[in-house]
Tab-separated table of C-alpha atoms in Angstrom:
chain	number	residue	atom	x	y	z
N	299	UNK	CA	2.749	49.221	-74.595
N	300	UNK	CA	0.969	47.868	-71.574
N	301	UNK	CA	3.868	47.335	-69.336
N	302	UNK	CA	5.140	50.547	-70.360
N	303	UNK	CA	1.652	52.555	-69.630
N	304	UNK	CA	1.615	50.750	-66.334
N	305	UNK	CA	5.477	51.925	-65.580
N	306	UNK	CA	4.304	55.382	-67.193
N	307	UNK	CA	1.409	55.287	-64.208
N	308	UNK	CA	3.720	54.192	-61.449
N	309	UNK	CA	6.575	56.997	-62.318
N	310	UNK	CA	3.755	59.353	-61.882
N	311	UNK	CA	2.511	58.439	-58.787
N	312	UNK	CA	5.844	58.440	-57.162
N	313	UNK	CA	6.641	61.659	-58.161
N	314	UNK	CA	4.048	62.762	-56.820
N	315	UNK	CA	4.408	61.381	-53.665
N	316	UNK	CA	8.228	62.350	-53.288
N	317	UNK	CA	7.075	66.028	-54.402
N	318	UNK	CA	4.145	65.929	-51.225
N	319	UNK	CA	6.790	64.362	-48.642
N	320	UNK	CA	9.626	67.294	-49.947
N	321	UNK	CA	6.757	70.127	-49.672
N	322	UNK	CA	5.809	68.788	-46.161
N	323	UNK	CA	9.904	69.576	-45.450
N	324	UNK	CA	9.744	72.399	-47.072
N	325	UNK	CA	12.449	72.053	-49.365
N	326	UNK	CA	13.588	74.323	-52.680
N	327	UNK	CA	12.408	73.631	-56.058
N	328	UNK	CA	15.497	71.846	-56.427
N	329	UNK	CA	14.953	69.359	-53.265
N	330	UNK	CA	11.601	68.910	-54.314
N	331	UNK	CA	12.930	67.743	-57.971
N	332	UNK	CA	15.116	65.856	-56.749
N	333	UNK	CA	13.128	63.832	-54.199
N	334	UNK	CA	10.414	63.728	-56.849
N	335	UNK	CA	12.982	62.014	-59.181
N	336	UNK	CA	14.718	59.466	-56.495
N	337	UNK	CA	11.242	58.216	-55.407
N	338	UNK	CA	9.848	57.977	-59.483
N	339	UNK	CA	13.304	55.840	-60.330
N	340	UNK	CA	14.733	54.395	-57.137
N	341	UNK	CA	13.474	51.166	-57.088
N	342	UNK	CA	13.641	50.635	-60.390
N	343	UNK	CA	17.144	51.282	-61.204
N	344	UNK	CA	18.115	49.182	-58.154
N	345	UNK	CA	16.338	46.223	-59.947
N	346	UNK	CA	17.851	46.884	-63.415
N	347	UNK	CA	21.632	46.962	-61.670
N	348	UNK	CA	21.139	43.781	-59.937
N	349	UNK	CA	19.628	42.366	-62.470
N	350	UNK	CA	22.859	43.706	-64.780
N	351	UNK	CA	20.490	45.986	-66.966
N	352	UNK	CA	22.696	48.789	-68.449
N	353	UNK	CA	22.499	51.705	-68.902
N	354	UNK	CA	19.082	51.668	-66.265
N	355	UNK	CA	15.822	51.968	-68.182
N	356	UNK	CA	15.206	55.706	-67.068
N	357	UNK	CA	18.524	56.223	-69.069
N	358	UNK	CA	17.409	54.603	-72.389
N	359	UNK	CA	13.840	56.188	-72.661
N	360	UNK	CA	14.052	60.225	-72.157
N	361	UNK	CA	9.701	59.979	-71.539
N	362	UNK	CA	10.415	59.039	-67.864
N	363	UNK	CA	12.463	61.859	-67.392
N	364	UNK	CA	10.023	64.187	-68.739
N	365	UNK	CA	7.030	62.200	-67.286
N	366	UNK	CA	8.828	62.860	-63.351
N	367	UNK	CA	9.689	66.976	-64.493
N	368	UNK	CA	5.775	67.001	-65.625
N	369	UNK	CA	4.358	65.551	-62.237
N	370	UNK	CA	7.137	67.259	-60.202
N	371	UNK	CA	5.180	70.523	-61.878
N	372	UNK	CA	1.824	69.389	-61.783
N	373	UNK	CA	2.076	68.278	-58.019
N	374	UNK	CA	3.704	72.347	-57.189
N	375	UNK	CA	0.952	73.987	-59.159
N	376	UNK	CA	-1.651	72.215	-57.788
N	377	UNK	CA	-0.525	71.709	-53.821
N	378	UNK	CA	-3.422	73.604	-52.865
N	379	UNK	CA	-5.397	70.823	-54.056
N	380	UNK	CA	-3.013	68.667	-52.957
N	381	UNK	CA	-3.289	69.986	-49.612
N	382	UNK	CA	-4.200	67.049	-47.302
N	383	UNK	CA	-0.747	66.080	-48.119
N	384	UNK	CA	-0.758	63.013	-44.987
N	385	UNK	CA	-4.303	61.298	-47.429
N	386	UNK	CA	-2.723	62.544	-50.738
N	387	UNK	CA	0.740	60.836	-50.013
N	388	UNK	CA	-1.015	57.496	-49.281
N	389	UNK	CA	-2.825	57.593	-51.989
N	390	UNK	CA	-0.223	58.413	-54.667
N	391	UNK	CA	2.338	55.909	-52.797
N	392	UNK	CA	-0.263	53.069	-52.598
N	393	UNK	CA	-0.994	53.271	-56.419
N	394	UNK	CA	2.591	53.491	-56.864
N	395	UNK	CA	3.521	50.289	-54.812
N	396	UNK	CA	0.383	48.537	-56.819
N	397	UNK	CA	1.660	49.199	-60.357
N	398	UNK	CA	5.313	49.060	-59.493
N	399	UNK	CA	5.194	45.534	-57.954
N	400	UNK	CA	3.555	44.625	-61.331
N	401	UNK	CA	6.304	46.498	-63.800
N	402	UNK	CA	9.172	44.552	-61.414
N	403	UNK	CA	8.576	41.244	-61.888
N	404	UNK	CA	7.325	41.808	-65.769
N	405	UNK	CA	11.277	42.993	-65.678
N	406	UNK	CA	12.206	40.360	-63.375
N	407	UNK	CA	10.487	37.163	-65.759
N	408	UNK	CA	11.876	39.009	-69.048
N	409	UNK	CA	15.269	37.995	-67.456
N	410	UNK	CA	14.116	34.342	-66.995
N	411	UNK	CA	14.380	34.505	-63.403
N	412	UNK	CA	12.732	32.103	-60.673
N	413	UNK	CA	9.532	32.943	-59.426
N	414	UNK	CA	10.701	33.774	-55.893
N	415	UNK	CA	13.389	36.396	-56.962
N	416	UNK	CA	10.834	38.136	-59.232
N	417	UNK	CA	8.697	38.580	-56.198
N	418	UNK	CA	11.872	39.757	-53.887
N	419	UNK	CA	12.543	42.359	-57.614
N	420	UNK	CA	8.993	43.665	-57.790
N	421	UNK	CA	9.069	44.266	-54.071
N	422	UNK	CA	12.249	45.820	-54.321
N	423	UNK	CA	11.154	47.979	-57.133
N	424	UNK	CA	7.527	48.858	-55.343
N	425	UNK	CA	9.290	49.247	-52.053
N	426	UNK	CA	13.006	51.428	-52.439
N	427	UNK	CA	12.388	54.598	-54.199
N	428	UNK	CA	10.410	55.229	-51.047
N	429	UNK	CA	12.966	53.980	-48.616
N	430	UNK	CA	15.374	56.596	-50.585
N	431	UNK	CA	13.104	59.553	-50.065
N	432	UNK	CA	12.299	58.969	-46.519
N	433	UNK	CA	15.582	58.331	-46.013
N	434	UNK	CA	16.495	61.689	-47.557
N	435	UNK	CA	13.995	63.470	-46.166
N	436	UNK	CA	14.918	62.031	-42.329
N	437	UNK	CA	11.794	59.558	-41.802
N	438	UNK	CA	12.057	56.883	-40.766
N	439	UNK	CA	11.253	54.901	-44.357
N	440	UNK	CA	7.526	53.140	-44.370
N	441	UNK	CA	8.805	49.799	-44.992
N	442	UNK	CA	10.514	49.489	-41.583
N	443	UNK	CA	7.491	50.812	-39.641
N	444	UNK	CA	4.361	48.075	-38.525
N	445	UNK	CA	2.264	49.248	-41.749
N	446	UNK	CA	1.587	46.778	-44.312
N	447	UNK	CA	3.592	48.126	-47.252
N	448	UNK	CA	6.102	45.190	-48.256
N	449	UNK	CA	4.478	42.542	-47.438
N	450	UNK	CA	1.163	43.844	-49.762
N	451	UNK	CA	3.957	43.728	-52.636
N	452	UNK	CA	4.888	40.496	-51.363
N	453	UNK	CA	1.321	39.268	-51.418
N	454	UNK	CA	0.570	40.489	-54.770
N	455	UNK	CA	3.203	38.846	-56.329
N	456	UNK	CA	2.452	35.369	-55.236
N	457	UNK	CA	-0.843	36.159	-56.398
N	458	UNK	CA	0.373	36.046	-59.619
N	459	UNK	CA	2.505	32.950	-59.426
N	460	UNK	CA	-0.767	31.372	-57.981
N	461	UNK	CA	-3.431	32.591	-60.611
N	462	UNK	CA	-0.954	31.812	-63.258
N	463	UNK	CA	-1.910	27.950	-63.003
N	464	UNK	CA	-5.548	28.945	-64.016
N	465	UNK	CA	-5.212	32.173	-65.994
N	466	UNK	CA	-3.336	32.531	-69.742
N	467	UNK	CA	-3.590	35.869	-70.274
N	468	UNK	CA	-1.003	37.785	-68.709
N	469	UNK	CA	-2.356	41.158	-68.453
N	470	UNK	CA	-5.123	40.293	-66.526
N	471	UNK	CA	-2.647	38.632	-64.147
N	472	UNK	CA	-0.588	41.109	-63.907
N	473	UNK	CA	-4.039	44.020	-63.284
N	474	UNK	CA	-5.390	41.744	-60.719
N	475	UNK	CA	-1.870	41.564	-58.903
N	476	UNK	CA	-1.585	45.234	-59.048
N	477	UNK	CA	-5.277	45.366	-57.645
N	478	UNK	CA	-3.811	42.660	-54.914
N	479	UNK	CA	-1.236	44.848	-53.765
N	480	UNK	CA	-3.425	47.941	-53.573
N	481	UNK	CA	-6.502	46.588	-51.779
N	482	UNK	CA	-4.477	44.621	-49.345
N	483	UNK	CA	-2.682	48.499	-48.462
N	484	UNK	CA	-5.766	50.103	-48.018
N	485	UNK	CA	-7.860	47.244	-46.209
N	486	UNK	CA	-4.550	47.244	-43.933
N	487	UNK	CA	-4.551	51.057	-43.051
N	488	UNK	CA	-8.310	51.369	-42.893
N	489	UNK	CA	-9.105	48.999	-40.505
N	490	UNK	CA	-5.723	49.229	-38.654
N	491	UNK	CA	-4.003	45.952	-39.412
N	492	UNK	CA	0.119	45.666	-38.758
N	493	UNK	CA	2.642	43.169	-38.330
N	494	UNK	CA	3.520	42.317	-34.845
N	495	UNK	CA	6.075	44.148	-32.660
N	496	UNK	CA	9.233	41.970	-31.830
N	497	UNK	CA	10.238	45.099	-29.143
N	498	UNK	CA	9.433	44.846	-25.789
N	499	UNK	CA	9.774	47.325	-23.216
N	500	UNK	CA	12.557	46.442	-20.309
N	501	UNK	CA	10.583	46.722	-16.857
């Protein structure tokens, strides 16, 4: 039940944020559906078909489905509220990241894997419904830019890993890597920090 209310949390703020991006574009209620839905399930059912989960976990529990139709709705109703869409995104997609990096390697350790390819899953899972929609949408997708996006995932989950040595319970592991991944995003973005530049410009 925990896992799941976490993965519950994480679908909803990644609707959300796919249904704020496909507004900004100005896209039909069918764009904005489906953006909502690719960014909500992306990641996640990359990780389930390498991992060789079948059919995908959005397939074998109809409440995710309804969950992403709900927040599509909620987001569309409410976009007047929603209407600093550039804070709103980053919000939504920062929670999102947080909670999604947790629910991927929870997935990643129920399939017995090592340590270091649960990180690269929960990553994966945080990072690629957004690389879908901003690929979809024609942005170029956060993860490629200088912000600190992946590598607060990546941070988060060797967080875990480390804190495991001390802690038993898993839940609070798992909360304070979620926490990791968020406060490292916003800590990044507020005071400005990115990773170094390997262009140069030719003189």
């Amino acid at each position: 039940m925990f896992f799941q209310t976490l993965d519950i949390l994480g679908t909803i703020a990644f609707a959300i944020s796919g249904v704020l991006v496909a507004m900004h574009k100005r896209m039909d209620a069918f764009g904005v559906l489906i953006i909502a839905f690719v960014t909500a399930v992306g990641g996640g059912t990359l990780r389930d078909v390498l991992i060789g989960i079948a059919p995908v976990s959005w397939m074998r529990n109809m409440t995710f489905v309804y969950v992403i139709l709900g927040s599509a709705i909620f987001a569309v109703v409410f976009r007047n509220q929603l209407k600093h869409l550039r804070k709103s995104l980053f919000l939504f997609d920062t929670l999102g990241i947080g909670l999604y990096t947790v629910v991927g390697i929870e997935t990643a350790l129920v399939a017995g894997l090592h340590p270091i390819i649960c990180i690269a899953l929960g990553t994966m899972t945080a990072c690629f419904g957004g690389v879908i929609r901003d690929i979809l949408c024609n942005e170029i997708p956060v993860i490629f830019r200088k912000e600190i996006y992946a590598t607060a995932c990546i941070l988060g989950g060797a967080t875990y890993f480390l804190l495991r040595v001390f802690l038993k319970d898993e839940n609070y592991l798992f909360i304070i890597a979620g926490l990791v991944v968020i406060v490292v995003r916003l800590v990044a973005v507020r005071f400005k920090v990115s990773l170094p530049s390997i262009y140069r410009e030719e003189k």
